[in-house]
Tab-separated table of C-alpha atoms in Angstrom:
chain	number	residue	atom	x	y	z
A	1	MET	CA	-80.472	32.825	69.385
A	2	ALA	CA	-79.664	30.296	66.637
A	3	ASN	CA	-82.744	31.288	64.604
A	4	VAL	CA	-81.905	34.989	64.976
A	5	ASP	CA	-78.316	34.352	63.913
A	6	THR	CA	-79.463	32.474	60.811
A	7	GLU	CA	-81.992	35.149	59.893
A	8	MET	CA	-79.460	37.947	60.249
A	9	MET	CA	-76.793	36.025	58.337
A	10	HIS	CA	-79.235	35.545	55.467
A	11	ARG	CA	-79.759	39.301	55.441
A	12	ALA	CA	-75.996	39.785	55.324
A	13	LEU	CA	-75.823	37.288	52.452
A	14	ALA	CA	-78.353	39.327	50.487
A	15	LEU	CA	-76.139	42.397	50.928
A	16	ALA	CA	-73.112	40.415	49.749
A	17	ARG	CA	-74.953	39.225	46.634
A	18	GLY	CA	-75.782	42.821	45.839
A	19	VAL	CA	-72.101	43.771	45.520
A	20	ARG	CA	-70.958	40.500	43.906
A	21	ARG	CA	-69.952	42.175	40.649
A	22	SER	CA	-68.106	45.197	42.015
A	23	THR	CA	-65.689	44.120	44.753
A	24	SER	CA	-63.304	41.654	43.101
A	25	PRO	CA	-60.501	40.850	43.746
A	26	ASN	CA	-61.713	41.575	47.284
A	27	PRO	CA	-64.408	39.191	48.543
A	28	TRP	CA	-68.040	40.303	48.347
A	29	VAL	CA	-69.115	40.492	51.979
A	30	GLY	CA	-72.238	41.666	53.805
A	31	CYS	CA	-72.507	42.852	57.409
A	32	ILE	CA	-75.507	43.518	59.655
A	33	LEU	CA	-75.164	45.502	62.869
A	34	ARG	CA	-77.897	45.362	65.494
A	35	LEU	CA	-77.295	48.282	67.820
A	36	ALA	CA	-77.971	48.286	71.543
A	37	ASP	CA	-81.196	50.236	70.965
A	38	GLY	CA	-82.432	47.589	68.508
A	39	ARG	CA	-81.803	49.535	65.302
A	40	ILE	CA	-80.414	47.612	62.320
A	41	VAL	CA	-77.587	49.000	60.196
A	42	ASP	CA	-76.446	47.432	56.914
A	43	GLY	CA	-72.982	47.361	55.376
A	44	ALA	CA	-71.398	45.810	52.286
A	45	THR	CA	-67.950	45.750	50.742
A	46	HIS	CA	-67.188	48.627	48.381
A	47	PRO	CA	-65.059	48.367	45.220
A	48	PRO	CA	-61.301	47.939	45.819
A	49	GLY	CA	-59.899	50.821	47.836
A	50	GLY	CA	-63.209	51.479	49.568
A	51	PRO	CA	-64.343	50.256	52.979
A	52	HIS	CA	-65.037	46.621	53.725
A	53	ALA	CA	-68.489	45.555	54.894
A	54	GLU	CA	-67.756	45.877	58.612
A	55	ALA	CA	-66.248	49.356	58.262
A	56	ASP	CA	-69.163	50.405	56.055
A	57	ALA	CA	-71.704	49.298	58.678
A	58	ILE	CA	-69.750	50.940	61.518
A	59	ALA	CA	-69.595	54.220	59.599
A	60	ARG	CA	-73.342	54.083	58.960
A	61	ALA	CA	-73.916	53.514	62.685
A	62	GLY	CA	-72.298	56.892	63.314
A	63	GLY	CA	-70.626	56.160	66.645
A	64	THR	CA	-73.571	54.224	68.112
A	65	ALA	CA	-72.055	50.711	67.828
A	66	PRO	CA	-70.985	50.080	71.482
A	67	GLY	CA	-72.747	46.915	72.681
A	68	ALA	CA	-73.850	45.982	69.137
A	69	THR	CA	-73.921	42.523	67.582
A	70	ALA	CA	-72.448	42.096	64.110
A	71	TRP	CA	-73.280	39.379	61.597
A	72	VAL	CA	-70.680	39.178	58.830
A	73	THR	CA	-70.504	36.589	56.064
A	74	LEU	CA	-66.688	36.257	56.064
A	75	GLU	CA	-64.156	36.445	58.878
A	76	PRO	CA	-63.081	40.062	59.485
A	77	CYS	CA	-59.604	40.768	58.176
A	78	ALA	CA	-56.755	41.356	60.608
A	79	HIS	CA	-54.123	42.824	58.291
A	80	HIS	CA	-53.442	46.162	56.643
A	81	GLY	CA	-54.211	46.024	52.934
A	82	ARG	CA	-55.793	48.891	51.026
A	83	THR	CA	-57.794	49.529	54.207
A	84	PRO	CA	-57.161	49.024	57.960
A	85	PRO	CA	-58.075	45.726	59.666
A	86	CYS	CA	-61.811	45.171	60.129
A	87	ALA	CA	-61.257	43.154	63.321
A	88	ASP	CA	-59.632	46.220	64.878
A	89	ALA	CA	-62.469	48.434	63.652
A	90	LEU	CA	-65.067	46.198	65.319
A	91	VAL	CA	-63.124	46.256	68.596
A	92	ALA	CA	-62.647	50.029	68.470
A	93	ALA	CA	-66.360	50.527	67.754
A	94	GLY	CA	-67.283	48.614	70.921
A	95	VAL	CA	-69.084	45.721	69.214
A	96	SER	CA	-69.686	43.068	71.869
A	97	ARG	CA	-70.582	40.018	69.747
A	98	VAL	CA	-69.617	38.978	66.194
A	99	VAL	CA	-71.229	36.136	64.268
A	100	VAL	CA	-69.136	34.921	61.314
A	101	GLY	CA	-70.329	32.814	58.392
A	102	ILE	CA	-66.990	31.189	57.551
A	103	GLU	CA	-63.310	31.716	58.268
A	104	ASP	CA	-61.227	33.315	55.522
A	105	PRO	CA	-58.606	30.943	54.000
A	106	ASP	CA	-56.485	33.892	52.856
A	107	PRO	CA	-53.147	33.213	54.600
A	108	ARG	CA	-53.092	36.829	55.794
A	109	VAL	CA	-56.300	36.148	57.750
A	110	ALA	CA	-56.948	32.406	58.291
A	111	GLY	CA	-58.314	32.603	61.819
A	112	THR	CA	-56.335	35.633	62.994
A	113	GLY	CA	-59.375	37.918	62.681
A	114	VAL	CA	-61.415	35.685	64.971
A	115	ALA	CA	-58.476	35.338	67.352
A	116	ARG	CA	-58.000	39.100	67.565
A	117	LEU	CA	-61.661	39.654	68.384
A	118	ARG	CA	-61.663	37.018	71.109
A	119	ALA	CA	-58.425	38.381	72.585
A	120	ALA	CA	-60.176	41.743	72.926
A	121	GLY	CA	-63.059	40.143	74.859
A	122	VAL	CA	-65.533	40.038	71.962
A	123	GLU	CA	-67.831	37.015	71.870
A	124	VAL	CA	-67.447	35.236	68.515
A	125	ALA	CA	-69.523	32.503	66.870
A	126	VAL	CA	-68.388	30.903	63.593
A	127	GLY	CA	-70.234	28.714	61.087
A	128	VAL	CA	-73.707	30.241	60.794
A	129	ALA	CA	-75.150	29.595	57.295
A	130	ALA	CA	-71.704	28.328	56.330
A	131	ALA	CA	-72.923	26.320	53.322
A	132	GLU	CA	-74.691	29.317	51.786
A	133	VAL	CA	-71.721	31.604	52.395
A	134	THR	CA	-69.339	29.057	50.915
A	135	GLU	CA	-71.485	28.747	47.792
A	136	LEU	CA	-71.614	32.515	47.310
A	137	LEU	CA	-67.854	32.894	47.768
A	138	THR	CA	-66.832	29.798	45.781
A	139	SER	CA	-64.553	31.567	43.316
A	140	TYR	CA	-62.926	33.736	45.995
A	141	LEU	CA	-62.276	30.759	48.294
A	142	HIS	CA	-60.863	28.692	45.435
A	143	HIS	CA	-58.545	31.500	44.414
A	144	ARG	CA	-57.247	32.021	47.943
A	145	ARG	CA	-56.610	28.291	48.387
A	146	THR	CA	-54.983	27.552	45.017
A	147	GLY	CA	-53.762	30.862	43.600
A	148	ARG	CA	-55.740	30.141	40.423
A	149	PRO	CA	-59.081	31.411	39.164
A	150	TRP	CA	-62.232	29.324	39.446
A	151	VAL	CA	-62.591	28.100	35.849
A	152	VAL	CA	-66.108	27.968	34.394
A	153	LEU	CA	-66.338	26.343	30.956
A	154	LYS	CA	-69.394	27.535	29.026
A	155	LEU	CA	-70.674	25.392	26.188
A	156	ALA	CA	-73.738	25.779	23.957
A	157	SER	CA	-74.820	22.879	21.828
A	158	THR	CA	-77.631	21.040	20.110
A	159	LEU	CA	-79.101	17.838	21.505
A	160	ASP	CA	-76.568	15.857	19.478
A	161	GLY	CA	-73.667	17.745	21.063
A	162	ARG	CA	-72.779	20.022	18.166
A	163	THR	CA	-71.720	23.649	18.519
A	164	ALA	CA	-71.553	24.818	14.893
A	165	ALA	CA	-72.582	23.791	11.390
A	166	PRO	CA	-70.066	22.189	9.018
A	167	ASP	CA	-69.509	25.625	7.433
A	168	GLY	CA	-68.601	27.079	10.840
A	169	SER	CA	-71.796	29.085	11.379
A	170	SER	CA	-73.128	28.945	14.943
A	171	ARG	CA	-75.412	31.977	15.508
A	172	TRP	CA	-77.674	31.256	17.092
A	173	ILE	CA	-77.915	27.744	18.511
A	174	THR	CA	-79.642	28.930	21.683
A	175	GLY	CA	-82.470	31.414	22.146
A	176	PRO	CA	-82.615	34.908	23.663
A	177	ALA	CA	-83.150	33.762	27.266
A	178	ALA	CA	-80.066	31.549	27.230
A	179	ARG	CA	-77.964	34.243	25.571
A	180	ALA	CA	-79.063	36.773	28.206
A	181	ASP	CA	-78.020	34.292	30.891
A	182	VAL	CA	-74.549	34.095	29.339
A	183	HIS	CA	-74.204	37.851	29.766
A	184	ARG	CA	-75.071	37.474	33.465
A	185	LEU	CA	-72.406	34.782	33.710
A	186	ARG	CA	-69.894	37.146	32.084
A	187	ALA	CA	-70.836	39.886	34.544
A	188	ASP	CA	-70.039	37.515	37.419
A	189	SER	CA	-66.587	36.791	35.973
A	190	ASP	CA	-63.360	38.757	36.194
A	191	ALA	CA	-62.159	37.594	32.794
A	192	VAL	CA	-63.485	35.794	29.701
A	193	MET	CA	-61.094	33.589	27.727
A	194	VAL	CA	-61.278	32.167	24.201
A	195	GLY	CA	-58.837	30.596	21.796
A	196	ALA	CA	-57.388	32.516	18.879
A	197	GLY	CA	-59.221	30.198	16.478
A	198	THR	CA	-62.570	31.286	17.905
A	199	VAL	CA	-61.543	34.929	17.516
A	200	ARG	CA	-60.696	34.362	13.855
A	201	THR	CA	-63.872	32.385	13.160
A	202	ASP	CA	-66.530	34.227	15.193
A	203	ASP	CA	-64.912	37.624	15.932
A	204	PRO	CA	-66.674	37.862	19.336
A	205	GLU	CA	-66.754	40.994	21.499
A	206	LEU	CA	-66.974	39.098	24.823
A	207	THR	CA	-68.596	42.089	26.512
A	208	VAL	CA	-71.549	42.225	28.908
A	209	ARG	CA	-74.462	43.680	26.958
A	210	ASN	CA	-78.110	44.495	27.501
A	211	PRO	CA	-80.816	42.551	25.590
A	212	ASP	CA	-80.860	45.303	22.946
A	213	GLY	CA	-77.137	44.888	22.359
A	214	THR	CA	-76.063	48.088	24.108
A	215	ILE	CA	-73.389	48.267	26.806
A	216	ASP	CA	-74.321	49.701	30.182
A	217	PRO	CA	-71.423	51.994	31.193
A	218	ALA	CA	-72.159	51.256	34.862
A	219	VAL	CA	-71.437	47.528	34.405
A	220	ARG	CA	-67.890	46.348	35.054
A	221	GLN	CA	-66.653	44.629	31.912
A	222	PRO	CA	-64.583	41.456	32.342
A	223	ARG	CA	-61.025	41.351	31.092
A	224	ARG	CA	-60.825	39.723	27.665
A	225	VAL	CA	-58.176	37.005	27.301
A	226	VAL	CA	-57.094	35.276	24.089
A	227	VAL	CA	-54.981	32.119	24.039
A	228	GLY	CA	-52.686	32.932	21.143
A	229	ALA	CA	-52.732	36.043	18.974
A	230	ALA	CA	-55.838	38.040	18.120
A	231	PRO	CA	-55.987	39.725	14.693
A	232	ALA	CA	-55.250	43.438	14.831
A	233	ALA	CA	-58.818	44.382	13.864
A	234	ALA	CA	-60.575	41.804	16.076
A	235	ARG	CA	-63.519	43.116	18.086
A	236	VAL	CA	-62.170	41.410	21.196
A	237	ARG	CA	-59.380	43.985	21.415
A	238	PRO	CA	-58.072	45.362	23.698
A	239	ALA	CA	-57.321	41.904	25.039
A	240	THR	CA	-54.680	40.099	27.054
A	241	GLU	CA	-52.881	37.565	24.866
A	242	VAL	CA	-51.483	34.531	26.680
A	243	ARG	CA	-49.349	31.594	25.619
A	244	GLY	CA	-47.764	28.581	27.213
A	245	PRO	CA	-48.966	25.591	29.242
A	246	LEU	CA	-52.498	26.132	30.513
A	247	PRO	CA	-51.614	25.592	34.199
A	248	GLU	CA	-49.069	28.413	33.886
A	249	VAL	CA	-51.653	30.593	32.136
A	250	LEU	CA	-54.043	30.063	35.042
A	251	ASP	CA	-51.287	30.808	37.547
A	252	GLY	CA	-50.598	34.106	35.793
A	253	LEU	CA	-54.256	35.114	35.651
A	254	GLY	CA	-54.712	34.249	39.318
A	255	ALA	CA	-51.666	36.299	40.272
A	256	SER	CA	-53.144	39.275	38.396
A	257	GLY	CA	-56.363	39.174	40.440
A	258	VAL	CA	-58.687	37.036	38.304
A	259	LEU	CA	-60.915	35.125	40.738
A	260	GLN	CA	-63.413	33.705	38.239
A	261	LEU	CA	-62.481	32.886	34.654
A	262	LEU	CA	-65.212	32.171	32.119
A	263	VAL	CA	-64.002	30.127	29.143
A	264	GLU	CA	-66.210	30.440	26.070
A	265	GLY	CA	-64.323	28.360	23.533
A	266	GLY	CA	-63.495	27.051	21.135
A	267	PRO	CA	-63.455	23.279	20.984
A	268	THR	CA	-59.653	22.982	21.008
A	269	LEU	CA	-59.259	25.105	24.154
A	270	ALA	CA	-62.273	23.422	25.771
A	271	GLY	CA	-60.859	19.967	25.066
A	272	SER	CA	-57.427	20.893	26.394
A	273	LEU	CA	-58.801	22.302	29.661
A	274	HIS	CA	-61.134	19.325	30.099
A	275	ARG	CA	-58.466	16.683	29.547
A	276	ALA	CA	-56.075	18.490	31.885
A	277	GLY	CA	-58.678	18.527	34.676
A	278	LEU	CA	-58.576	22.320	34.864
A	279	VAL	CA	-62.329	22.983	34.702
A	280	ASP	CA	-64.074	23.656	38.013
A	281	ARG	CA	-67.619	23.953	36.651
A	282	TYR	CA	-69.218	23.157	33.309
A	283	VAL	CA	-72.169	25.300	32.228
A	284	VAL	CA	-73.883	23.727	29.227
A	285	TYR	CA	-76.709	25.464	27.355
A	286	LEU	CA	-78.596	22.731	25.542
A	287	ALA	CA	-80.904	23.680	22.671
A	288	PRO	CA	-83.668	21.387	21.357
A	289	GLY	CA	-82.081	21.228	17.913
A	290	LEU	CA	-80.417	18.475	15.927
A	291	PHE	CA	-77.884	18.673	13.124
A	292	GLY	CA	-78.645	15.013	12.546
A	293	GLY	CA	-75.264	13.969	11.201
A	294	ASP	CA	-71.606	13.569	12.062
A	295	ASP	CA	-70.175	16.488	10.085
A	296	ALA	CA	-71.213	19.389	12.370
A	297	ARG	CA	-68.607	20.688	14.803
A	298	PRO	CA	-68.351	19.088	18.286
A	299	MET	CA	-67.975	20.592	21.765
A	300	PHE	CA	-64.418	19.273	22.050
A	301	THR	CA	-61.635	18.407	19.653
A	302	GLY	CA	-58.787	16.044	20.434
A	303	PRO	CA	-58.769	12.531	21.865
A	304	GLY	CA	-61.654	11.508	24.086
A	305	ALA	CA	-62.247	8.616	26.465
A	306	PRO	CA	-60.989	5.427	24.768
A	307	THR	CA	-63.412	3.106	26.600
A	308	ILE	CA	-66.750	3.336	28.384
A	309	ASP	CA	-64.938	2.647	31.657
A	310	ALA	CA	-62.858	5.786	31.058
A	311	LEU	CA	-65.953	7.936	30.425
A	312	TRP	CA	-65.841	11.199	32.362
A	313	ARG	CA	-68.883	11.381	34.648
A	314	GLY	CA	-69.581	14.674	36.381
A	315	ARG	CA	-72.102	15.596	39.053
A	316	LEU	CA	-75.260	17.383	37.938
A	317	ARG	CA	-75.564	20.427	40.163
A	318	ASP	CA	-78.524	22.293	38.710
A	319	VAL	CA	-80.950	22.333	35.785
A	320	VAL	CA	-82.700	25.533	34.720
A	321	ARG	CA	-85.105	26.042	31.838
A	322	LEU	CA	-84.402	29.198	29.816
A	323	GLY	CA	-87.112	29.645	27.203
A	324	ASP	CA	-86.854	26.604	24.941
A	325	ASP	CA	-83.325	25.835	26.130
A	326	VAL	CA	-81.920	24.192	29.251
A	327	ARG	CA	-78.900	25.220	31.325
A	328	LEU	CA	-77.004	22.369	32.974
A	329	ASP	CA	-74.514	23.148	35.734
A	330	ILE	CA	-72.103	20.231	36.144
A	331	ASP	CA	-69.241	19.790	38.589
A	332	PRO	CA	-66.253	17.477	38.085
A	333	PRO	CA	-66.497	14.120	39.863
A	334	VAL	CA	-63.674	15.044	42.248
A	335	PRO	CA	-61.826	18.279	43.054
A	336	THR	CA	-59.533	19.062	40.130
A	337	HIS	CA	-56.897	21.098	41.980
A	338	CYS	CA	-54.565	20.066	44.758
A	339	GLN	CA	-52.186	22.969	44.429
A	340	GLU	CA	-51.231	24.807	47.614
A	341	ALA	CA	-52.217	28.429	48.040
A	342	ARG	CA	-49.547	30.946	47.156
A	343	PRO	CA	-48.421	33.629	49.589
């Protein structure tokens, strides 16, 4: 049974990955139903307002779910939101066994979905492929536990750690493969944030674009956020302009439904977030180029570590080659947030 549960949960994970970019601020969830006659029915969470994964699978089963087993990546909800509770839907459909990847830390759920199923006589197993589910839902889980978005700081630099020439020019330090990867990272994010200085210097669009520079109308564009004021004619507009202490900025973005925030610069904003311990993952695109001096612009501005003992040392999570460039995914040495989840 354990091997079957793992196999089916991996299938549910694949469904969840397929809707990753369309369901936020709801979690991206996959569900597999194996009916009593052996048929397999798939379900995945729809965009906000649409059915959750369990309800989607039940609807596809067309009234043939009695005696079925369900594999669902995240604990079924037990509260009325935009849609009715999924735990109730599973009970009403006659599902006899539910296998859950992980419990949902959302205080409106937090074990109550599992409890409701068990109270109705449904057999429940929790924790199958939990590590994989947790990885997929990292930004959602972080948001539900802290009230803030999962902050990804993107940096692109030469081998000597420089992000722009002394005259401010920076296009392009990295090659086409790395730049295409940045657009995938934007597509995974609910919002992209830059400082007003970067807007004035680079005039970025911060949109998700195809390799030919066009915008696919079917792709959900992230919200564009500027720390400070964007010029009236800036290409980043329409944008949300924010001011104030960065922790309060993150609180506000989290309250507005931003689960993952991609920060793309500039060095002043990057340095401020880094020193405040507000970055949850660093994504560094490293190009095999050298400015070869000390006058090119650095990744960060502001005071750095005063001694070697105070050097910030992260944990290297992944290394990927992208054409001639390398992407480094780096996590902070310890969790950076200890804030309690908000109701």
